[in-house]
Amino acid sequence: MSAGIWGAVLWALGGPVLLLALAPFLDGLGRRVRARLQSRRGPPLAQGWIDLAKLAGRVEVRASADRLTPALPWVALASAAAAGLLLPVAGHAPLAFAGDGLVLIYLLGLSSACLALAGLSGGSPYGFLGAGRELVLLFLVEPVVACAFFVLALKAGTFRLDQLVLWQATHGPSVSSVLAAVAVLTALLAYLGKLPFDLSEAEQELTGGVLVEYGGRSLALWRWALFTRWLVVAWLAAEVFLPTPAPLALGVPLALGKVLVVFGLAAAAETLMARLRLDQARGVLTQVAFLIVFAVTFALIGA
Amino acid sequence: MSAPVAEARHARTAEVTGAVRGALGRDRVAAAEPAPGRLVLEVAPADTVAAARVLYEGLGARYVVSVGVDRRAHPCGGFQALHVFALDADHLRVALRVPLPAEAPRLPSITPLVRGAAWAEQEMRDLFGIEPEGHPDPRRLVLPDGFPAGLHPLRKDFPYDFKPPLDAEARFEPREAPPGNTVLPLGPFFPVLEEPSQWRVFADGELVVGADYRGFFNHRAIEKLGDSVLSYQQVISLAERICGICGCVHSTSYCQAVEEAAGLAVPPRARLVRTLVLELERVQSHLLWLGIAGHILGFDWVFMQSWKLREPLMWLAEFLTGSRKHFACNVVGGVACDVPPAKRGRVREALATVECGTVALVGALRGDDALVARLKGVGVLTPGEARALGAVGPTARGSGLPLDVRRDHPYAAYDLVRFDVVTHDGCDNWSRTLVRLGETLESVKIMRQCLDLLAEAPSGPLVAEVPESLPALREGMGAVEAPRGEVFHYVLTGTRNGPDRWRVRAPSYQNLQSVPAMLKPGTTIADVPITLGSVDPCFSCTERLEVIQAATGERRVWTREELAKRSRAGKEGA
């Protein structure tokens, strides 16, 4: 029991530090993958960290003087890191509690909501449009992920993430869990906010959209929050929907490896796609929603 | 030129003159044929619209451009307005010449009849003070907001280096958005436009309900310099620098206008070299466009692959002419660079690489459903609108109009090569894309034929004998099918070994005017950049006229320091 408590304390203190420290690597990795597929050499793998350091040193120019705007990136960063606390590792989750999966989704949703608020707070029409798009996509993607949890929870009879993973590991895949995994992985690019679903930032349409009015340290914080979000989402997809149970000591490197593979594949996929229009994105995500409805139905009838 | 074409021209000239005379009265129209395929009809100001109606509606002529000329120092005196039309199927260009008095020159606007004449007439008002009466847009087009009223920079009594003080208080009057809609400013500096211009898009949420254009921020006094300071041969360098992507079309077009005015015959080998170089320029320009279109859609893979494919052509251009861009191979009367046998093998190699790569790329793009879905049915320009707005090049051919200067008004060696005019009738962004991709492969074919013809062509000079001084006050019109459409240059020769009037009409000048028509109901914000990009706009080509930079189009001006101070104050208050 005491080992569990010490593990939880270690995880609660070390987890966020580890997540925040590692997250910018995904940016470098993604850009390297994109570059290679585009016949370019690409930036160094450390480019994410380099960019954050560079931005943090810049003079900050702000579009609005309200108190909320500068707080938003902090909240987004904190919520993404807090979501990371609940992530399972190879069937272990030191801070697991009943319903932690839903809390995780809400924490990720909070970071999206902050992003939308950021778009609205600057007073720029680009930001307004970006915020609208961010919210529309959030409302479409979040239910998919929530329903996917619901499918697994129905099978396993619990909402605890670690037990969901263990149950899958012991009982093997079922029709409904495979459908749920497919739905989540299809919606993954949208959940990551990557092409072809990066509508809320859409540089060529909205010049950065929600983040158009941010610069310097604030932008660095935003980028960092987004990187962390990427890591959490990729981890979630890799560990919950593609579970591989293993001892904890082996679990962390294994999980990180899977995250890199999932994220690398996502980066490759986004390289080979044109950005969707909002109505097209809605169409694609609606189809995914149908898929998840099937999954729920199958789970309800026990398949 | 083959005999049937020449005959057709002749018959049609009489018919056109007859039709205009039939509408206005025999003694109210003076006709002249200064060169083969050119007809000039002189009418009184009051008859302008009636004559234009006969050409545009009766004979189905296409509007090309309007040219203002200050001829107060010439024997004929006063100003002149020329409305240039083209009867493409008959290989004929018709200019309506309207002599105007030296004091308060004015003539009825033809814009209500031909929508595409809007900018050219506004420009005549700005730069010559020739008032188009009844023009729907009373705003300035080219002159900066603070430019003193009553000064017109292209008048001959306006020195080329004179900079009048600007009124700092003057403000542009932007068109108001319809009530309840927001304004989304695309520009003056917008990431995908890459050049300064401003589209104020009126939006209802994601839906576009209208747009207002403000351009001409970056004027370079190019026509004024050519009209007043530079010699015939010096203008070529300047003409080539009108555009950074397709400079050669401007220098060729200008040279052809001067050659026509002076009656110079360009040697056959020089014509072949011009054709080869122009097609080289077209392929690199289309590949460049494809990359940018991909980038606009967030599809950078297309961007990188098509620019990678373009690179061998840039090396080839350098190999043949000495530079990647601004080939500098045109001179009045011919060309300054040859494509000797020793170089032709490498040209063929590069062509094979590019052709092969383009075919593969086109295959990949056609199969990409998501990409096609972004382009299909978006940015629709009906054939009627394309004609009314004077759209040219792939913009017109994507709406099913088979316009191509290379075939309709052959120049250089285009009468010797075989090629298809690629058209698609989807009228949307996808059609315009397909036209450009198809043309890329046609261009490769043309270049191969040029190499074959060069091998057979007799050796001889590459430049015609150019007399010491060119005859004064002769007019010439040169046109080239640029990658973006018809480039048209008008030259009136002067007495100082340089043009007295030089008017450039780039294809983007007409195509940009078509963009508002493409933003049809149902267009979303996401469609605007790619629709604008689908005409392959070249702002530098359009903005060649003014002497002074526009101060600003904004309604409220903050200095950089004020803005920075204000934002930092916000930070400290937080």
Short mmCIF file of C-alpha atoms in Angstrom, two decimals, chain B residues 256 310 352 432 522:
data_model
loop_
_atom_site.label_atom_id
_atom_site.label_comp_id
_atom_site.label_asym_id
_atom_site.label_seq_id
_atom_site.Cartn_x
_atom_site.Cartn_y
_atom_site.Cartn_z
CA GLN B 256 6.64 43.46 -80.39
CA ARG B 310 10.46 23.52 -61.11
CA ALA B 352 12.04 14.99 -70.09
CA ARG B 432 -8.45 26.56 -63.57
CA GLY B 522 -22.27 30.10 -50.25
#
